[in-house]
PDB file of C-alpha atoms in Angstrom:
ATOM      1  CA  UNK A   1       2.816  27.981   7.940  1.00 90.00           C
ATOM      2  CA  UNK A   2      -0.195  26.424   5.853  1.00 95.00           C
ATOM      3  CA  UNK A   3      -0.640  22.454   5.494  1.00 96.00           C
ATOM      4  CA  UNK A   4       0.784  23.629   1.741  1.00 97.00           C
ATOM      5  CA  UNK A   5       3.813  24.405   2.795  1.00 96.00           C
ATOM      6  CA  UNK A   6       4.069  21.818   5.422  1.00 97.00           C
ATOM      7  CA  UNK A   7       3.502  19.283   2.673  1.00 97.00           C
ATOM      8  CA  UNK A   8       6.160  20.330   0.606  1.00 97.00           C
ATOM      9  CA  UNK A   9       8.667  20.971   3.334  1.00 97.00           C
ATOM     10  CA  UNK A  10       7.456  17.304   4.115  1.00 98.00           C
ATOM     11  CA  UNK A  11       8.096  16.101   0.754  1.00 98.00           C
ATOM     12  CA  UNK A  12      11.719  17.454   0.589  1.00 97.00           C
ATOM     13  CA  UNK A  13      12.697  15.850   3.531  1.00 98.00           C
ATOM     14  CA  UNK A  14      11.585  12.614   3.110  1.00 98.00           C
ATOM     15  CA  UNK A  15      13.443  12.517  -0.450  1.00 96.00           C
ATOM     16  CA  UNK A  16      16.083  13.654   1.065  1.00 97.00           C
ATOM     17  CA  UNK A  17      16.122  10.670   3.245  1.00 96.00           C
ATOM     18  CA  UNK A  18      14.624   7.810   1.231  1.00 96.00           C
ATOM     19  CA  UNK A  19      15.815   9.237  -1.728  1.00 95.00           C
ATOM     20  CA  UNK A  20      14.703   5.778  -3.106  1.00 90.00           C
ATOM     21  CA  UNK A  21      11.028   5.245  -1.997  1.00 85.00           C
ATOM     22  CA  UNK A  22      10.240   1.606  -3.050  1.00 84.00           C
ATOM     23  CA  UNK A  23       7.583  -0.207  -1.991  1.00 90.00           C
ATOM     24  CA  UNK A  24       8.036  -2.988   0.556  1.00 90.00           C
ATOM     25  CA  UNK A  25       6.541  -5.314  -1.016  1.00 94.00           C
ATOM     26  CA  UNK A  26       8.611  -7.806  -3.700  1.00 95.00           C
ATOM     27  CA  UNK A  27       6.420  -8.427  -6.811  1.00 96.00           C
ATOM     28  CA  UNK A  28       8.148  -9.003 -10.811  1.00 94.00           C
ATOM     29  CA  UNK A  29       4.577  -7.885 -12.365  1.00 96.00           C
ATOM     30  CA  UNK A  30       1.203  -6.312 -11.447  1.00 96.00           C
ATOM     31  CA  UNK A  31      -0.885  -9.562 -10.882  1.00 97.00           C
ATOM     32  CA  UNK A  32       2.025 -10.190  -7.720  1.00 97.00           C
ATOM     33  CA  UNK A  33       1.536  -6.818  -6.299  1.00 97.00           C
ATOM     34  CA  UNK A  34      -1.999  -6.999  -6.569  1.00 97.00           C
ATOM     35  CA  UNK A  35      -1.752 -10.817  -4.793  1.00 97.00           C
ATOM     36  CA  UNK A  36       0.761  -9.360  -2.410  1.00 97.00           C
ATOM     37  CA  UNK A  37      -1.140  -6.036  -1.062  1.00 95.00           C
ATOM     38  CA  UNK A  38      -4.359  -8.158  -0.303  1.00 96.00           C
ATOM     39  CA  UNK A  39      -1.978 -10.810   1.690  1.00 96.00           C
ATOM     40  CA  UNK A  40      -0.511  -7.728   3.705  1.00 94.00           C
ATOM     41  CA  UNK A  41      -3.784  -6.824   5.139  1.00 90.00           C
ATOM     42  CA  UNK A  42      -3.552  -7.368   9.092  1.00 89.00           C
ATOM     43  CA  UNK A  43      -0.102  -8.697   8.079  1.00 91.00           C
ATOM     44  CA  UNK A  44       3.259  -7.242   8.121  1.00 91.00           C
ATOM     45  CA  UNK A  45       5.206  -7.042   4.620  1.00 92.00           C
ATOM     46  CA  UNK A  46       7.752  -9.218   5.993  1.00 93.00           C
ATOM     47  CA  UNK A  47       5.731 -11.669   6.582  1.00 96.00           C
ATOM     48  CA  UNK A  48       3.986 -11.244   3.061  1.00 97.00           C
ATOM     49  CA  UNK A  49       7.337 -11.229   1.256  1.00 97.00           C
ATOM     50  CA  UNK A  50       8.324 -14.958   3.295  1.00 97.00           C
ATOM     51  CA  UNK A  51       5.013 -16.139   1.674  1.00 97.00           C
ATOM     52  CA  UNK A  52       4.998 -15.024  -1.578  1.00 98.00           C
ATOM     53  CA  UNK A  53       7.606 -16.627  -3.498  1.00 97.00           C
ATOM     54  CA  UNK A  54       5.642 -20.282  -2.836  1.00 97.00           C
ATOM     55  CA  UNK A  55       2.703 -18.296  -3.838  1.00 98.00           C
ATOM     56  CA  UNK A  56       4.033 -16.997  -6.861  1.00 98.00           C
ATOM     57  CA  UNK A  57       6.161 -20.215  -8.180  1.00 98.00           C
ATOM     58  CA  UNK A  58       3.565 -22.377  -7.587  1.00 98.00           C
ATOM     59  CA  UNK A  59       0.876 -20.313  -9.482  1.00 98.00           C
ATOM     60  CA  UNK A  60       3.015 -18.066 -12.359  1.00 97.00           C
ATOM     61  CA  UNK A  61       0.009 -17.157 -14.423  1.00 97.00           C
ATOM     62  CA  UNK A  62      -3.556 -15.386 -14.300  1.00 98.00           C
ATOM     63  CA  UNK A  63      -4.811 -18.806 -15.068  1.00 98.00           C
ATOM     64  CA  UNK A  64      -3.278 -20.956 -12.474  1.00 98.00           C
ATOM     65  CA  UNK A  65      -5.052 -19.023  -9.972  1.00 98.00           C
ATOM     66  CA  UNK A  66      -8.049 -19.365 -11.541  1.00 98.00           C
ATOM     67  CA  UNK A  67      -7.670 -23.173 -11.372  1.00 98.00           C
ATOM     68  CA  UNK A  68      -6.532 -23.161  -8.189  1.00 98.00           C
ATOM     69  CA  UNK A  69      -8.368 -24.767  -5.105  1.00 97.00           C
ATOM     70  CA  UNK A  70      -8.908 -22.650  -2.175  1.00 97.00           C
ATOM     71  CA  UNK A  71      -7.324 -25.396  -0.273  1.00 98.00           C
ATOM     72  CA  UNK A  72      -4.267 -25.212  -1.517  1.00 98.00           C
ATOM     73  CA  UNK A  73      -3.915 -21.653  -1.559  1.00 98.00           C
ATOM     74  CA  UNK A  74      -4.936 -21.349   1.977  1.00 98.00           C
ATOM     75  CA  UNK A  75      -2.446 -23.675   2.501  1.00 97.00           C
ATOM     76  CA  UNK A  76       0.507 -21.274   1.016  1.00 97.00           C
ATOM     77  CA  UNK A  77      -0.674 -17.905   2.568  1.00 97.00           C
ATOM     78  CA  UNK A  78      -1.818 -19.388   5.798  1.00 96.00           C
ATOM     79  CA  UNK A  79       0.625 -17.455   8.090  1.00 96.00           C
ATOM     80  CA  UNK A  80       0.001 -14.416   6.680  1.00 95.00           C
ATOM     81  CA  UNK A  81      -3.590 -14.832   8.994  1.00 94.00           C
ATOM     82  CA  UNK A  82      -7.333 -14.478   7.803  1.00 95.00           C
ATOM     83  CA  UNK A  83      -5.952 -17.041   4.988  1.00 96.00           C
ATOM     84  CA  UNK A  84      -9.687 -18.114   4.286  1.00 97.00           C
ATOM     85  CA  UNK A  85     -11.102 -15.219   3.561  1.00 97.00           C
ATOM     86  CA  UNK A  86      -7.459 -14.166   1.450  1.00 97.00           C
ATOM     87  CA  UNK A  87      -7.274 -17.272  -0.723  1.00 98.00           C
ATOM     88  CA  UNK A  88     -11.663 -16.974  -1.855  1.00 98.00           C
ATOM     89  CA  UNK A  89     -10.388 -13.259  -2.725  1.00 98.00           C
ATOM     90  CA  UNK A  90      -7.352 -14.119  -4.314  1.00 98.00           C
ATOM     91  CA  UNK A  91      -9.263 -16.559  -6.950  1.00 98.00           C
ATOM     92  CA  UNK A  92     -11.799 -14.441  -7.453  1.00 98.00           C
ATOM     93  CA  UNK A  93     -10.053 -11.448  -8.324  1.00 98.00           C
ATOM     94  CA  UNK A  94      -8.028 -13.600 -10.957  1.00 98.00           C
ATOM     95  CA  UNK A  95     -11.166 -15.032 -12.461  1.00 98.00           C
ATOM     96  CA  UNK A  96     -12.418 -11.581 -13.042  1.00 98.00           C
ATOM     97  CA  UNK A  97      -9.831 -10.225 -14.514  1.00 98.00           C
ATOM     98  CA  UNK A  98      -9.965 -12.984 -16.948  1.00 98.00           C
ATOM     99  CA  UNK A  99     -13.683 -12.856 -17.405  1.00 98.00           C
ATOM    100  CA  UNK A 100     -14.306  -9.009 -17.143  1.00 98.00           C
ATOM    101  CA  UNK A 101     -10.897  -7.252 -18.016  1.00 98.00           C
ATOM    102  CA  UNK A 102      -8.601  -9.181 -20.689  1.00 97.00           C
ATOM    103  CA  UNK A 103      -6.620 -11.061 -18.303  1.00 97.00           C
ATOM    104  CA  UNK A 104      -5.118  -7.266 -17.848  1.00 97.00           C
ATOM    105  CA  UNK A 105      -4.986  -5.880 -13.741  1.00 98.00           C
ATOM    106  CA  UNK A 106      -7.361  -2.845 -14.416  1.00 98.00           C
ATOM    107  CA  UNK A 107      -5.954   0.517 -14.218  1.00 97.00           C
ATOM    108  CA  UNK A 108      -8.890   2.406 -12.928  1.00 97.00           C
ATOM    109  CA  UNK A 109      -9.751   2.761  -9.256  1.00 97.00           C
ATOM    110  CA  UNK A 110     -13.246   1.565 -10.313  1.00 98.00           C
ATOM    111  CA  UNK A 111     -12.502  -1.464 -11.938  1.00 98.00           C
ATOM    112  CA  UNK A 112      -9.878  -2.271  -9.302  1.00 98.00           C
ATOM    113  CA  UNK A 113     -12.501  -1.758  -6.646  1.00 97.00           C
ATOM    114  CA  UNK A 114     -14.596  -4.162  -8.307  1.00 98.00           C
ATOM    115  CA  UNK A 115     -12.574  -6.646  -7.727  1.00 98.00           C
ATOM    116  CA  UNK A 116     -13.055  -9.209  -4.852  1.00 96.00           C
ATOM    117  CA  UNK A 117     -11.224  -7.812  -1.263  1.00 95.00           C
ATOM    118  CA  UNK A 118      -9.603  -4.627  -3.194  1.00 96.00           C
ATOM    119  CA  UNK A 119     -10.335  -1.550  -1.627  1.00 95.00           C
ATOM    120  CA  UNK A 120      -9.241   2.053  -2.571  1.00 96.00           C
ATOM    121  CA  UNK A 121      -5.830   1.846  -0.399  1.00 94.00           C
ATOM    122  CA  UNK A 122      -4.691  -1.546  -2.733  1.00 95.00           C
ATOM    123  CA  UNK A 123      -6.253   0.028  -5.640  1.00 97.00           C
ATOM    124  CA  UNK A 124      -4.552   3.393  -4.771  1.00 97.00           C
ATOM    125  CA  UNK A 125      -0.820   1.473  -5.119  1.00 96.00           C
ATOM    126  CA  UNK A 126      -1.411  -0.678  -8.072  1.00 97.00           C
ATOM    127  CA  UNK A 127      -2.470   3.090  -9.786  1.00 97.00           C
ATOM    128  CA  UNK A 128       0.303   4.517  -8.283  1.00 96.00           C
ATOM    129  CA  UNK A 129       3.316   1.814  -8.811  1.00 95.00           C
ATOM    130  CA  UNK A 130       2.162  -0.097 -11.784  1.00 95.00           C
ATOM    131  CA  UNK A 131       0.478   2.739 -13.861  1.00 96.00           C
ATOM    132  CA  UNK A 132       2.417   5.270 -12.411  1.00 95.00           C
ATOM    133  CA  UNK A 133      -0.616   7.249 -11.518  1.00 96.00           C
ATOM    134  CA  UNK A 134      -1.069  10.608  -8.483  1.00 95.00           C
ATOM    135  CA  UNK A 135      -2.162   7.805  -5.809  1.00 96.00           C
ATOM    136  CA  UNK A 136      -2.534   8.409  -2.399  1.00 97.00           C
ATOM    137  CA  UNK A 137      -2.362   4.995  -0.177  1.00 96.00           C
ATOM    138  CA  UNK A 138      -3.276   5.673   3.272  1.00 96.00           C
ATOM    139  CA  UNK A 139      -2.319   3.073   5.412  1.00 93.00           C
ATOM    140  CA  UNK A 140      -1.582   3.509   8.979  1.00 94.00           C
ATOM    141  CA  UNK A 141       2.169   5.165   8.524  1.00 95.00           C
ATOM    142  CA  UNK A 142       1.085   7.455   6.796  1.00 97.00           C
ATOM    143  CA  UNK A 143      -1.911   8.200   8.673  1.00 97.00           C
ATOM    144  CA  UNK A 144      -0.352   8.705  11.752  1.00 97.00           C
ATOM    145  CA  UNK A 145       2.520  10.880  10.081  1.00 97.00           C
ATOM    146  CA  UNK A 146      -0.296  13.013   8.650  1.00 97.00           C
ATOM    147  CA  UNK A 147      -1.559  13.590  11.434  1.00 97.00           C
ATOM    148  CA  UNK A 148       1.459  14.487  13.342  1.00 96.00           C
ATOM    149  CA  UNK A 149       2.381  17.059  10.910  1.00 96.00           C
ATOM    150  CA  UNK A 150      -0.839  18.447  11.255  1.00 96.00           C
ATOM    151  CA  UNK A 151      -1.569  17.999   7.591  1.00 97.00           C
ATOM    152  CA  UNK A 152      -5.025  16.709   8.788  1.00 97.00           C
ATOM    153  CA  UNK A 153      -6.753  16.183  12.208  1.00 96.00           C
ATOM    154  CA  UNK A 154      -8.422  12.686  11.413  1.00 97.00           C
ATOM    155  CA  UNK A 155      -8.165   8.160  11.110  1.00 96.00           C
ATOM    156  CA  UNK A 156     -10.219   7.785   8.054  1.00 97.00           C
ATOM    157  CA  UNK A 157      -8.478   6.432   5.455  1.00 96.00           C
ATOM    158  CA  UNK A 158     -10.593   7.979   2.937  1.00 97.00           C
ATOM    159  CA  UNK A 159     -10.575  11.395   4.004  1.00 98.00           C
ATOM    160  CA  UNK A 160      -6.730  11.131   4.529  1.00 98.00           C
ATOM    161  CA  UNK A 161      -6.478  10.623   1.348  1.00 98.00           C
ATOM    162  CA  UNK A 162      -8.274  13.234  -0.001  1.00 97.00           C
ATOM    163  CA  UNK A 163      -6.509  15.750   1.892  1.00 98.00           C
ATOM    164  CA  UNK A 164      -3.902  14.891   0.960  1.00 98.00           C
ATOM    165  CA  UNK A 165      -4.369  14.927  -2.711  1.00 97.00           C
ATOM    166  CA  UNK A 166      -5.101  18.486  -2.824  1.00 97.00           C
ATOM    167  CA  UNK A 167      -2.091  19.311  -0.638  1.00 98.00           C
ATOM    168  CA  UNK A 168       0.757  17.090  -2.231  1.00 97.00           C
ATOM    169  CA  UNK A 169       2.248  17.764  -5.746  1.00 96.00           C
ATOM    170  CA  UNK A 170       0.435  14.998  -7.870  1.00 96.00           C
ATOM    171  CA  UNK A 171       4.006  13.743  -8.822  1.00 95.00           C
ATOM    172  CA  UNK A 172       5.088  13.300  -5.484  1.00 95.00           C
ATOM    173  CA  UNK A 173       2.146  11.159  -4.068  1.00 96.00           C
ATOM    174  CA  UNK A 174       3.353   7.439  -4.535  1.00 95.00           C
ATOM    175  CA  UNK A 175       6.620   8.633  -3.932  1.00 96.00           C
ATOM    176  CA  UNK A 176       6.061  10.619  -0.384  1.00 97.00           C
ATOM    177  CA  UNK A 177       3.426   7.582   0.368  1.00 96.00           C
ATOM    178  CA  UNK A 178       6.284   5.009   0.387  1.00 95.00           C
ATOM    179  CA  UNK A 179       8.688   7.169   1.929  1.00 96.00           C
ATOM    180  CA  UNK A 180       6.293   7.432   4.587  1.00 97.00           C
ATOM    181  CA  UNK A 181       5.796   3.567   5.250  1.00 95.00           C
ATOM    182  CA  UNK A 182       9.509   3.340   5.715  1.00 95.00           C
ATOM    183  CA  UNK A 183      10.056   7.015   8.212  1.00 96.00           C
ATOM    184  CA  UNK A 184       6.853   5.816  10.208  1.00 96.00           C
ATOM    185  CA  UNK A 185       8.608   2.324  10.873  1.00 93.00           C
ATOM    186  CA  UNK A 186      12.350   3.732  11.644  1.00 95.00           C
ATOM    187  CA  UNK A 187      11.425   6.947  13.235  1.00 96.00           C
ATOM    188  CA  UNK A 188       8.301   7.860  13.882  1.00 96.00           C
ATOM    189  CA  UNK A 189       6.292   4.718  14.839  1.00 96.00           C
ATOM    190  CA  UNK A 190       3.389   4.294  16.761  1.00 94.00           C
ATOM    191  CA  UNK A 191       4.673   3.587  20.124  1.00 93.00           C
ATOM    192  CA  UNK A 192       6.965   6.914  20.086  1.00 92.00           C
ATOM    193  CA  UNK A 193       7.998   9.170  17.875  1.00 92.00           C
ATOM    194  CA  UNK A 194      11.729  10.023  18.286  1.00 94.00           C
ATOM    195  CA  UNK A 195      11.326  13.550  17.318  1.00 94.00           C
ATOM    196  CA  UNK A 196      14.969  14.266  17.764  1.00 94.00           C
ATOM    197  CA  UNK A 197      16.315  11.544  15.058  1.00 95.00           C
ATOM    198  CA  UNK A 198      13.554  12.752  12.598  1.00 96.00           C
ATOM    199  CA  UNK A 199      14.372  15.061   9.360  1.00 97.00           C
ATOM    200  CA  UNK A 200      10.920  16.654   9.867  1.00 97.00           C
ATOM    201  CA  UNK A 201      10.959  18.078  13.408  1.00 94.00           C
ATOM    202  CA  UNK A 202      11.792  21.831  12.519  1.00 94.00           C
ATOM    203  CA  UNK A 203       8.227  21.750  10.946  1.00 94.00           C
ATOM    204  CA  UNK A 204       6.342  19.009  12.571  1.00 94.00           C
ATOM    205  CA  UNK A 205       3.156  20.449  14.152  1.00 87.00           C
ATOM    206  CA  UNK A 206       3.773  17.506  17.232  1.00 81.00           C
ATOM    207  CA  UNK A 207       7.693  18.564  17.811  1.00 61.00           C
ATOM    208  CA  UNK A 208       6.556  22.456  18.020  1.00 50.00           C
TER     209      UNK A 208
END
């Protein structure tokens, strides 16, 4: 069976079982998800979605974070951990995207990467859930699933998520990416993977 066909078999399952594939973090516009994804970095999205409705009442516009004081913002987020380094970030980005793109989130993974603390997995779900983009986010549930199905024999986000956009249907990619998150935290997680619950296991390269 080629990684091709794995991938597909792959993506039929996990439809099948998360037929609804939404993204774990809570957000009402793309400025929030963008705010929320750099908060869940090192940080569960539990965690992030306890934080962020403070976050989010206290500052409702692109301009209220750009007036904000890292104090007080650090104050907000600071559970969610590394809240220094995540409230500079957080201003920043907003003030660019005021100064440099309209006040508008860009929808291009170079002018999302351009922005303060984004890298290509955050821009990769703002393409993929806001502009409704093929994204690949490889974070580390759908790493390790990759992996397991033998779709690719490698850690690095980036090269994850190459693979895998030349092996999933372009369609599919956000989708099977969230589906992912949620199969690698019920069933397969990183401690053990409980082959015999999983919907994959007939074709999973580490159950045969």
């Amino acid at each position: 069976m080629t990684k091709k066909e794995i991938a597909l078999l792959a993506v039929e399952a996990l439809q099948k079982e998360y037929p609804d594939a939404l993204c774990s973090l809570h957000a009402d516009n793309p400025l929030e998800l963008l705010i929320a994804t750099r908060l869940s970095a090192q940080c569960t999205d539990a965690r992030v979605n306890l934080v962020t409705p403070a976050l989010f009442a206290k500052y409702p516009t692109l301009e209220d974070y750009c007036n904000a004081r890292v104090e007080d913002v650090e104050e907000l987020i600071h559970s969610c951990g590394f809240f220094h380094g995540k409230a500079r970030d957080i201003i920043a980005m907003a003030q660019k995207i005021r100064d440099d793109f309209g006040g508008n989130v860009p929808d291009t993974m170079e002018g999302l990467t351009s922005l303060q603390g984004v890298g290509r997995k955050t821009a990769n779900l703002i393409l993929g859930d806001i502009y409704k983009k093929p994204a690949v986010v490889a974070d580390t549930h759908l790493i390790r699933l990759s992996n397991r199905l033998g779709l690719v024999a490698t850690k690095d986000p980036y090269k994850v998520e190459l693979a895998l956009k030349k092996l999933l249907p372009p369609e599919e990619s956000n989708d099977f990416c969230h589906r992912a998150v949620l199969h690698g935290r019920a069933v397969c997680t990183a401690r053990k993977a409980n082959c015999e619950a999983c919907c994959m296991q007939s074709f999973c390269k580490k159950k045969i």
